[in-house]
mmCIF file with all atom_site columns, C-alpha atoms in Angstrom:
data_model
loop_
_atom_site.group_PDB
_atom_site.id
_atom_site.type_symbol
_atom_site.label_atom_id
_atom_site.label_alt_id
_atom_site.label_comp_id
_atom_site.label_asym_id
_atom_site.label_entity_id
_atom_site.label_seq_id
_atom_site.pdbx_PDB_ins_code
_atom_site.Cartn_x
_atom_site.Cartn_y
_atom_site.Cartn_z
_atom_site.occupancy
_atom_site.B_iso_or_equiv
_atom_site.pdbx_formal_charge
_atom_site.auth_seq_id
_atom_site.auth_comp_id
_atom_site.auth_asym_id
_atom_site.auth_atom_id
_atom_site.pdbx_PDB_model_num
ATOM 1   C CA . UNK A 1 1   ? 144.882 79.662  115.811 1.00 55.00 ? 17  UNK A CA 1
ATOM 2   C CA . UNK A 1 2   ? 146.189 83.537  113.543 1.00 57.00 ? 18  UNK A CA 1
ATOM 3   C CA . UNK A 1 3   ? 143.871 86.335  114.255 1.00 55.00 ? 19  UNK A CA 1
ATOM 4   C CA . UNK A 1 4   ? 145.234 87.654  111.160 1.00 55.00 ? 20  UNK A CA 1
ATOM 5   C CA . UNK A 1 5   ? 142.173 84.738  109.474 1.00 55.00 ? 21  UNK A CA 1
ATOM 6   C CA . UNK A 1 6   ? 139.601 84.829  111.653 1.00 54.00 ? 22  UNK A CA 1
ATOM 7   C CA . UNK A 1 7   ? 138.002 87.773  109.926 1.00 56.00 ? 23  UNK A CA 1
ATOM 8   C CA . UNK A 1 8   ? 135.979 86.185  107.889 1.00 57.00 ? 24  UNK A CA 1
ATOM 9   C CA . UNK A 1 9   ? 137.545 87.501  104.273 1.00 59.00 ? 25  UNK A CA 1
ATOM 10  C CA . UNK A 1 10  ? 138.491 85.039  102.041 1.00 57.00 ? 26  UNK A CA 1
ATOM 11  C CA . UNK A 1 11  ? 142.568 85.237  100.658 1.00 58.00 ? 27  UNK A CA 1
ATOM 12  C CA . UNK A 1 12  ? 143.317 87.217  98.540  1.00 56.00 ? 28  UNK A CA 1
ATOM 13  C CA . UNK A 1 13  ? 144.045 83.917  96.659  1.00 58.00 ? 29  UNK A CA 1
ATOM 14  C CA . UNK A 1 14  ? 140.666 82.587  96.411  1.00 56.00 ? 30  UNK A CA 1
ATOM 15  C CA . UNK A 1 15  ? 138.423 85.226  93.796  1.00 56.00 ? 31  UNK A CA 1
ATOM 16  C CA . UNK A 1 16  ? 135.054 84.809  94.033  1.00 55.00 ? 32  UNK A CA 1
ATOM 17  C CA . UNK A 1 17  ? 134.274 82.881  91.277  1.00 59.00 ? 33  UNK A CA 1
ATOM 18  C CA . UNK A 1 18  ? 135.696 78.799  91.116  1.00 60.00 ? 34  UNK A CA 1
ATOM 19  C CA . UNK A 1 19  ? 138.834 78.080  88.893  1.00 57.00 ? 35  UNK A CA 1
ATOM 20  C CA . UNK A 1 20  ? 138.312 75.180  86.379  1.00 57.00 ? 36  UNK A CA 1
ATOM 21  C CA . UNK A 1 21  ? 141.747 74.374  87.979  1.00 64.00 ? 37  UNK A CA 1
ATOM 22  C CA . UNK A 1 22  ? 142.034 73.336  84.254  1.00 68.00 ? 38  UNK A CA 1
ATOM 23  C CA . UNK A 1 23  ? 139.831 70.781  83.772  1.00 74.00 ? 39  UNK A CA 1
ATOM 24  C CA . UNK A 1 24  ? 136.810 70.836  81.312  1.00 76.00 ? 40  UNK A CA 1
ATOM 25  C CA . UNK A 1 25  ? 132.998 71.160  82.367  1.00 74.00 ? 41  UNK A CA 1
ATOM 26  C CA . UNK A 1 26  ? 130.740 68.558  83.048  1.00 72.00 ? 42  UNK A CA 1
ATOM 27  C CA . UNK A 1 27  ? 128.696 67.059  80.034  1.00 72.00 ? 43  UNK A CA 1
ATOM 28  C CA . UNK A 1 28  ? 125.214 68.232  80.679  1.00 71.00 ? 44  UNK A CA 1
ATOM 29  C CA . UNK A 1 29  ? 121.930 66.727  81.611  1.00 68.00 ? 45  UNK A CA 1
ATOM 30  C CA . UNK A 1 30  ? 119.956 63.928  79.644  1.00 61.00 ? 46  UNK A CA 1
ATOM 31  C CA . UNK A 1 31  ? 117.526 62.593  81.355  1.00 63.00 ? 47  UNK A CA 1
ATOM 32  C CA . UNK A 1 32  ? 117.277 58.484  80.478  1.00 61.00 ? 48  UNK A CA 1
ATOM 33  C CA . UNK A 1 33  ? 114.910 57.093  78.737  1.00 59.00 ? 49  UNK A CA 1
ATOM 34  C CA . UNK A 1 34  ? 116.525 53.527  80.782  1.00 63.00 ? 50  UNK A CA 1
ATOM 35  C CA . UNK A 1 35  ? 117.038 53.748  84.056  1.00 62.00 ? 51  UNK A CA 1
ATOM 36  C CA . UNK A 1 36  ? 119.806 51.959  85.254  1.00 64.00 ? 52  UNK A CA 1
ATOM 37  C CA . UNK A 1 37  ? 121.975 51.836  81.626  1.00 64.00 ? 53  UNK A CA 1
ATOM 38  C CA . UNK A 1 38  ? 124.042 55.081  81.393  1.00 59.00 ? 54  UNK A CA 1
ATOM 39  C CA . UNK A 1 39  ? 122.648 57.487  77.845  1.00 58.00 ? 55  UNK A CA 1
ATOM 40  C CA . UNK A 1 40  ? 125.118 57.683  75.341  1.00 57.00 ? 56  UNK A CA 1
ATOM 41  C CA . UNK A 1 41  ? 125.855 61.154  74.904  1.00 59.00 ? 57  UNK A CA 1
ATOM 42  C CA . UNK A 1 42  ? 129.301 63.730  74.036  1.00 64.00 ? 58  UNK A CA 1
ATOM 43  C CA . UNK A 1 43  ? 131.197 61.915  76.708  1.00 64.00 ? 59  UNK A CA 1
ATOM 44  C CA . UNK A 1 44  ? 130.366 58.414  76.591  1.00 63.00 ? 60  UNK A CA 1
ATOM 45  C CA . UNK A 1 45  ? 130.722 56.029  73.586  1.00 64.00 ? 61  UNK A CA 1
ATOM 46  C CA . UNK A 1 46  ? 128.414 54.258  71.069  1.00 64.00 ? 62  UNK A CA 1
ATOM 47  C CA . UNK A 1 47  ? 127.453 51.513  73.433  1.00 65.00 ? 63  UNK A CA 1
ATOM 48  C CA . UNK A 1 48  ? 126.111 47.767  70.153  1.00 67.00 ? 64  UNK A CA 1
ATOM 49  C CA . UNK A 1 49  ? 122.607 46.270  71.191  1.00 71.00 ? 65  UNK A CA 1
ATOM 50  C CA . UNK A 1 50  ? 122.691 42.552  71.475  1.00 71.00 ? 66  UNK A CA 1
ATOM 51  C CA . UNK A 1 51  ? 125.473 39.684  71.569  1.00 73.00 ? 67  UNK A CA 1
ATOM 52  C CA . UNK A 1 52  ? 128.429 39.824  69.174  1.00 70.00 ? 68  UNK A CA 1
ATOM 53  C CA . UNK A 1 53  ? 128.684 37.041  66.407  1.00 67.00 ? 69  UNK A CA 1
ATOM 54  C CA . UNK A 1 54  ? 130.055 33.425  67.760  1.00 66.00 ? 70  UNK A CA 1
ATOM 55  C CA . UNK A 1 55  ? 133.932 33.479  66.930  1.00 63.00 ? 71  UNK A CA 1
ATOM 56  C CA . UNK A 1 56  ? 135.245 30.355  64.966  1.00 58.00 ? 72  UNK A CA 1
ATOM 57  C CA . UNK A 1 57  ? 135.110 27.487  67.083  1.00 59.00 ? 73  UNK A CA 1
ATOM 58  C CA . UNK A 1 58  ? 139.032 26.650  66.894  1.00 55.00 ? 74  UNK A CA 1
ATOM 59  C CA . UNK A 1 59  ? 140.134 29.247  64.410  1.00 54.00 ? 75  UNK A CA 1
ATOM 60  C CA . UNK A 1 60  ? 142.680 30.807  64.189  1.00 55.00 ? 76  UNK A CA 1
ATOM 61  C CA . UNK A 1 61  ? 145.133 30.910  67.378  1.00 52.00 ? 77  UNK A CA 1
ATOM 62  C CA . UNK A 1 62  ? 144.518 27.310  68.564  1.00 54.00 ? 78  UNK A CA 1
ATOM 63  C CA . UNK A 1 63  ? 146.099 25.296  66.006  1.00 57.00 ? 79  UNK A CA 1
ATOM 64  C CA . UNK A 1 64  ? 150.502 24.603  67.074  1.00 61.00 ? 80  UNK A CA 1
ATOM 65  C CA . UNK A 1 65  ? 151.795 26.716  68.888  1.00 64.00 ? 81  UNK A CA 1
ATOM 66  C CA . UNK A 1 66  ? 155.431 28.203  68.181  1.00 64.00 ? 82  UNK A CA 1
ATOM 67  C CA . UNK A 1 67  ? 158.451 27.448  69.992  1.00 64.00 ? 83  UNK A CA 1
ATOM 68  C CA . UNK A 1 68  ? 159.343 29.641  72.560  1.00 66.00 ? 84  UNK A CA 1
ATOM 69  C CA . UNK A 1 69  ? 162.374 32.442  71.455  1.00 70.00 ? 85  UNK A CA 1
ATOM 70  C CA . UNK A 1 70  ? 165.688 30.973  70.738  1.00 65.00 ? 86  UNK A CA 1
ATOM 71  C CA . UNK A 1 71  ? 164.866 27.942  71.545  1.00 64.00 ? 87  UNK A CA 1
ATOM 72  C CA . UNK A 1 72  ? 163.881 25.117  68.171  1.00 63.00 ? 88  UNK A CA 1
ATOM 73  C CA . UNK A 1 73  ? 161.385 23.192  68.200  1.00 59.00 ? 89  UNK A CA 1
ATOM 74  C CA . UNK A 1 74  ? 162.758 19.063  67.627  1.00 60.00 ? 90  UNK A CA 1
ATOM 75  C CA . UNK A 1 75  ? 160.492 17.337  65.148  1.00 61.00 ? 91  UNK A CA 1
ATOM 76  C CA . UNK A 1 76  ? 161.002 14.217  67.214  1.00 61.00 ? 92  UNK A CA 1
ATOM 77  C CA . UNK A 1 77  ? 158.230 14.123  70.188  1.00 67.00 ? 93  UNK A CA 1
ATOM 78  C CA . UNK A 1 78  ? 160.252 13.378  74.022  1.00 70.00 ? 94  UNK A CA 1
ATOM 79  C CA . UNK A 1 79  ? 159.904 10.097  76.109  1.00 75.00 ? 95  UNK A CA 1
ATOM 80  C CA . UNK A 1 80  ? 158.048 10.822  79.500  1.00 76.00 ? 96  UNK A CA 1
ATOM 81  C CA . UNK A 1 81  ? 158.788 7.695   81.426  1.00 81.00 ? 97  UNK A CA 1
ATOM 82  C CA . UNK A 1 82  ? 156.723 8.337   84.325  1.00 83.00 ? 98  UNK A CA 1
ATOM 83  C CA . UNK A 1 83  ? 157.785 5.690   88.141  1.00 82.00 ? 99  UNK A CA 1
ATOM 84  C CA . UNK A 1 84  ? 154.913 3.855   89.225  1.00 85.00 ? 100 UNK A CA 1
ATOM 85  C CA . UNK A 1 85  ? 152.792 4.708   92.209  1.00 85.00 ? 101 UNK A CA 1
ATOM 86  C CA . UNK A 1 86  ? 153.369 1.510   94.823  1.00 83.00 ? 102 UNK A CA 1
ATOM 87  C CA . UNK A 1 87  ? 149.864 1.623   97.580  1.00 82.00 ? 103 UNK A CA 1
ATOM 88  C CA . UNK A 1 88  ? 151.014 -0.018  101.096 1.00 78.00 ? 104 UNK A CA 1
ATOM 89  C CA . UNK A 1 89  ? 147.865 -1.376  101.711 1.00 80.00 ? 105 UNK A CA 1
ATOM 90  C CA . UNK A 1 90  ? 147.776 -3.620  104.898 1.00 80.00 ? 106 UNK A CA 1
ATOM 91  C CA . UNK A 1 91  ? 145.717 -7.171  105.414 1.00 86.00 ? 107 UNK A CA 1
ATOM 92  C CA . UNK A 1 92  ? 144.154 -8.758  108.312 1.00 88.00 ? 108 UNK A CA 1
ATOM 93  C CA . UNK A 1 93  ? 146.781 -10.524 110.442 1.00 86.00 ? 109 UNK A CA 1
ATOM 94  C CA . UNK A 1 94  ? 147.685 -14.027 110.170 1.00 87.00 ? 110 UNK A CA 1
ATOM 95  C CA . UNK A 1 95  ? 147.527 -14.700 113.182 1.00 91.00 ? 111 UNK A CA 1
ATOM 96  C CA . UNK A 1 96  ? 145.081 -12.176 115.133 1.00 92.00 ? 112 UNK A CA 1
ATOM 97  C CA . UNK A 1 97  ? 146.389 -11.585 119.046 1.00 94.00 ? 113 UNK A CA 1
ATOM 98  C CA . UNK A 1 98  ? 143.138 -12.583 120.822 1.00 95.00 ? 114 UNK A CA 1
ATOM 99  C CA . UNK A 1 99  ? 141.166 -10.258 121.884 1.00 93.00 ? 115 UNK A CA 1
ATOM 100 C CA . UNK A 1 100 ? 139.481 -11.095 125.487 1.00 95.00 ? 116 UNK A CA 1
ATOM 101 C CA . UNK A 1 101 ? 136.361 -10.375 124.327 1.00 95.00 ? 117 UNK A CA 1
ATOM 102 C CA . UNK A 1 102 ? 134.647 -12.165 126.751 1.00 95.00 ? 118 UNK A CA 1
ATOM 103 C CA . UNK A 1 103 ? 136.493 -12.125 128.660 1.00 96.00 ? 119 UNK A CA 1
ATOM 104 C CA . UNK A 1 104 ? 135.723 -8.054  129.119 1.00 96.00 ? 120 UNK A CA 1
ATOM 105 C CA . UNK A 1 105 ? 132.358 -8.428  128.465 1.00 96.00 ? 121 UNK A CA 1
ATOM 106 C CA . UNK A 1 106 ? 132.461 -10.748 131.628 1.00 96.00 ? 122 UNK A CA 1
ATOM 107 C CA . UNK A 1 107 ? 133.805 -8.371  134.161 1.00 96.00 ? 123 UNK A CA 1
ATOM 108 C CA . UNK A 1 108 ? 131.410 -5.256  133.224 1.00 95.00 ? 124 UNK A CA 1
ATOM 109 C CA . UNK A 1 109 ? 128.861 -7.481  132.938 1.00 95.00 ? 125 UNK A CA 1
ATOM 110 C CA . UNK A 1 110 ? 129.836 -8.908  137.198 1.00 94.00 ? 126 UNK A CA 1
ATOM 111 C CA . UNK A 1 111 ? 132.801 -8.346  138.625 1.00 92.00 ? 127 UNK A CA 1
ATOM 112 C CA . UNK A 1 112 ? 133.634 -4.579  138.375 1.00 93.00 ? 128 UNK A CA 1
ATOM 113 C CA . UNK A 1 113 ? 131.451 -2.344  135.955 1.00 94.00 ? 129 UNK A CA 1
ATOM 114 C CA . UNK A 1 114 ? 134.182 0.225   135.137 1.00 94.00 ? 130 UNK A CA 1
ATOM 115 C CA . UNK A 1 115 ? 136.908 -1.186  134.213 1.00 95.00 ? 131 UNK A CA 1
ATOM 116 C CA . UNK A 1 116 ? 134.572 -3.873  132.506 1.00 95.00 ? 132 UNK A CA 1
ATOM 117 C CA . UNK A 1 117 ? 133.905 -1.385  130.519 1.00 96.00 ? 133 UNK A CA 1
ATOM 118 C CA . UNK A 1 118 ? 137.112 -0.368  129.981 1.00 96.00 ? 134 UNK A CA 1
ATOM 119 C CA . UNK A 1 119 ? 139.185 -3.074  128.833 1.00 97.00 ? 135 UNK A CA 1
ATOM 120 C CA . UNK A 1 120 ? 135.486 -3.875  126.496 1.00 97.00 ? 136 UNK A CA 1
ATOM 121 C CA . UNK A 1 121 ? 137.260 -1.058  124.938 1.00 97.00 ? 137 UNK A CA 1
ATOM 122 C CA . UNK A 1 122 ? 140.730 -1.983  124.456 1.00 97.00 ? 138 UNK A CA 1
ATOM 123 C CA . UNK A 1 123 ? 139.090 -5.409  123.367 1.00 97.00 ? 139 UNK A CA 1
ATOM 124 C CA . UNK A 1 124 ? 136.976 -3.547  120.801 1.00 96.00 ? 140 UNK A CA 1
ATOM 125 C CA . UNK A 1 125 ? 140.904 -1.594  120.230 1.00 96.00 ? 141 UNK A CA 1
ATOM 126 C CA . UNK A 1 126 ? 143.050 -5.157  119.499 1.00 96.00 ? 142 UNK A CA 1
ATOM 127 C CA . UNK A 1 127 ? 139.388 -6.335  117.209 1.00 95.00 ? 143 UNK A CA 1
ATOM 128 C CA . UNK A 1 128 ? 140.677 -3.187  115.067 1.00 94.00 ? 144 UNK A CA 1
ATOM 129 C CA . UNK A 1 129 ? 144.065 -3.545  115.277 1.00 94.00 ? 145 UNK A CA 1
ATOM 130 C CA . UNK A 1 130 ? 143.819 -6.747  114.153 1.00 94.00 ? 146 UNK A CA 1
ATOM 131 C CA . UNK A 1 131 ? 141.322 -6.420  110.993 1.00 93.00 ? 147 UNK A CA 1
ATOM 132 C CA . UNK A 1 132 ? 144.753 -2.939  109.993 1.00 92.00 ? 148 UNK A CA 1
ATOM 133 C CA . UNK A 1 133 ? 146.532 -5.885  110.749 1.00 91.00 ? 149 UNK A CA 1
ATOM 134 C CA . UNK A 1 134 ? 148.963 -3.361  112.913 1.00 91.00 ? 150 UNK A CA 1
ATOM 135 C CA . UNK A 1 135 ? 149.853 -6.049  115.291 1.00 92.00 ? 151 UNK A CA 1
ATOM 136 C CA . UNK A 1 136 ? 152.307 -3.897  117.857 1.00 93.00 ? 152 UNK A CA 1
ATOM 137 C CA . UNK A 1 137 ? 149.252 -2.023  118.433 1.00 95.00 ? 153 UNK A CA 1
ATOM 138 C CA . UNK A 1 138 ? 146.984 -5.208  118.730 1.00 95.00 ? 154 UNK A CA 1
ATOM 139 C CA . UNK A 1 139 ? 149.612 -7.056  121.152 1.00 96.00 ? 155 UNK A CA 1
ATOM 140 C CA . UNK A 1 140 ? 149.380 -3.366  123.152 1.00 97.00 ? 156 UNK A CA 1
ATOM 141 C CA . UNK A 1 141 ? 146.161 -3.403  123.556 1.00 97.00 ? 157 UNK A CA 1
ATOM 142 C CA . UNK A 1 142 ? 145.266 -7.389  123.969 1.00 97.00 ? 158 UNK A CA 1
ATOM 143 C CA . UNK A 1 143 ? 147.951 -6.053  127.092 1.00 97.00 ? 159 UNK A CA 1
ATOM 144 C CA . UNK A 1 144 ? 145.851 -3.819  128.187 1.00 97.00 ? 160 UNK A CA 1
ATOM 145 C CA . UNK A 1 145 ? 142.599 -5.767  128.159 1.00 97.00 ? 161 UNK A CA 1
ATOM 146 C CA . UNK A 1 146 ? 144.114 -8.091  129.807 1.00 97.00 ? 162 UNK A CA 1
ATOM 147 C CA . UNK A 1 147 ? 145.573 -6.262  132.754 1.00 97.00 ? 163 UNK A CA 1
ATOM 148 C CA . UNK A 1 148 ? 142.052 -4.966  133.240 1.00 97.00 ? 164 UNK A CA 1
ATOM 149 C CA . UNK A 1 149 ? 140.185 -7.746  132.650 1.00 97.00 ? 165 UNK A CA 1
ATOM 150 C CA . UNK A 1 150 ? 142.443 -9.970  135.919 1.00 97.00 ? 166 UNK A CA 1
ATOM 151 C CA . UNK A 1 151 ? 142.210 -6.136  137.783 1.00 97.00 ? 167 UNK A CA 1
ATOM 152 C CA . UNK A 1 152 ? 138.324 -6.726  137.262 1.00 96.00 ? 168 UNK A CA 1
ATOM 153 C CA . UNK A 1 153 ? 138.341 -10.152 137.960 1.00 96.00 ? 169 UNK A CA 1
ATOM 154 C CA . UNK A 1 154 ? 140.398 -9.429  141.523 1.00 96.00 ? 170 UNK A CA 1
ATOM 155 C CA . UNK A 1 155 ? 138.053 -7.202  142.526 1.00 96.00 ? 171 UNK A CA 1
ATOM 156 C CA . UNK A 1 156 ? 134.680 -9.033  141.331 1.00 96.00 ? 172 UNK A CA 1
ATOM 157 C CA . UNK A 1 157 ? 136.727 -11.518 143.217 1.00 96.00 ? 173 UNK A CA 1
ATOM 158 C CA . UNK A 1 158 ? 137.234 -9.479  146.849 1.00 96.00 ? 174 UNK A CA 1
ATOM 159 C CA . UNK A 1 159 ? 133.937 -8.015  146.825 1.00 95.00 ? 175 UNK A CA 1
ATOM 160 C CA . UNK A 1 160 ? 132.550 -11.645 147.008 1.00 95.00 ? 176 UNK A CA 1
ATOM 161 C CA . UNK A 1 161 ? 134.911 -12.902 149.628 1.00 96.00 ? 177 UNK A CA 1
ATOM 162 C CA . UNK A 1 162 ? 134.078 -9.627  151.297 1.00 96.00 ? 178 UNK A CA 1
ATOM 163 C CA . UNK A 1 163 ? 130.460 -10.300 150.855 1.00 96.00 ? 179 UNK A CA 1
ATOM 164 C CA . UNK A 1 164 ? 130.850 -14.156 152.672 1.00 96.00 ? 180 UNK A CA 1
ATOM 165 C CA . UNK A 1 165 ? 132.445 -13.252 155.880 1.00 96.00 ? 181 UNK A CA 1
ATOM 166 C CA . UNK A 1 166 ? 129.677 -10.887 156.045 1.00 96.00 ? 182 UNK A CA 1
ATOM 167 C CA . UNK A 1 167 ? 127.219 -12.949 155.909 1.00 95.00 ? 183 UNK A CA 1
ATOM 168 C CA . UNK A 1 168 ? 128.471 -15.240 157.609 1.00 95.00 ? 184 UNK A CA 1
ATOM 169 C CA . UNK A 1 169 ? 129.338 -13.421 160.966 1.00 94.00 ? 185 UNK A CA 1
ATOM 170 C CA . UNK A 1 170 ? 125.616 -11.251 160.641 1.00 94.00 ? 186 UNK A CA 1
ATOM 171 C CA . UNK A 1 171 ? 124.054 -15.037 161.229 1.00 93.00 ? 187 UNK A CA 1
ATOM 172 C CA . UNK A 1 172 ? 126.007 -15.949 163.868 1.00 91.00 ? 188 UNK A CA 1
ATOM 173 C CA . UNK A 1 173 ? 125.544 -13.180 165.846 1.00 85.00 ? 189 UNK A CA 1
#
């Protein structure tokens, strides 16, 4: 901080009056009878009222355009060749893969509920893949469903055998 400038007096380059800095003063204030709309005055051009009349439909400027600069316009139309679109859709399989749906329902209700639910889900995946025509997905889902059903059936049979052994041991005591 400069001690010479802290005296409170304005620097010598400032005068007591505001300089116009080469700009014209602002236009005088007018009361606006239409609030929200500018009042025409010395700073505003006159504004037209209402909508302009409609132009002629398809008038000048909408006809055929001239060719680009440096190119000749050929009188013959050019031929455009369009390649046909090929759509590949899958159809249901002619020989659907076994989905083991009944087996899955049986193992879910009678043997092992968690594995039966998983086998049922893969059976539904197999059925959907058969409907869409996805042979590889149908075979994979069918194989998983069959494996889960076999495991669930084995667990169910094991539980039944253990229950019979337990009942026989309790009966002999």
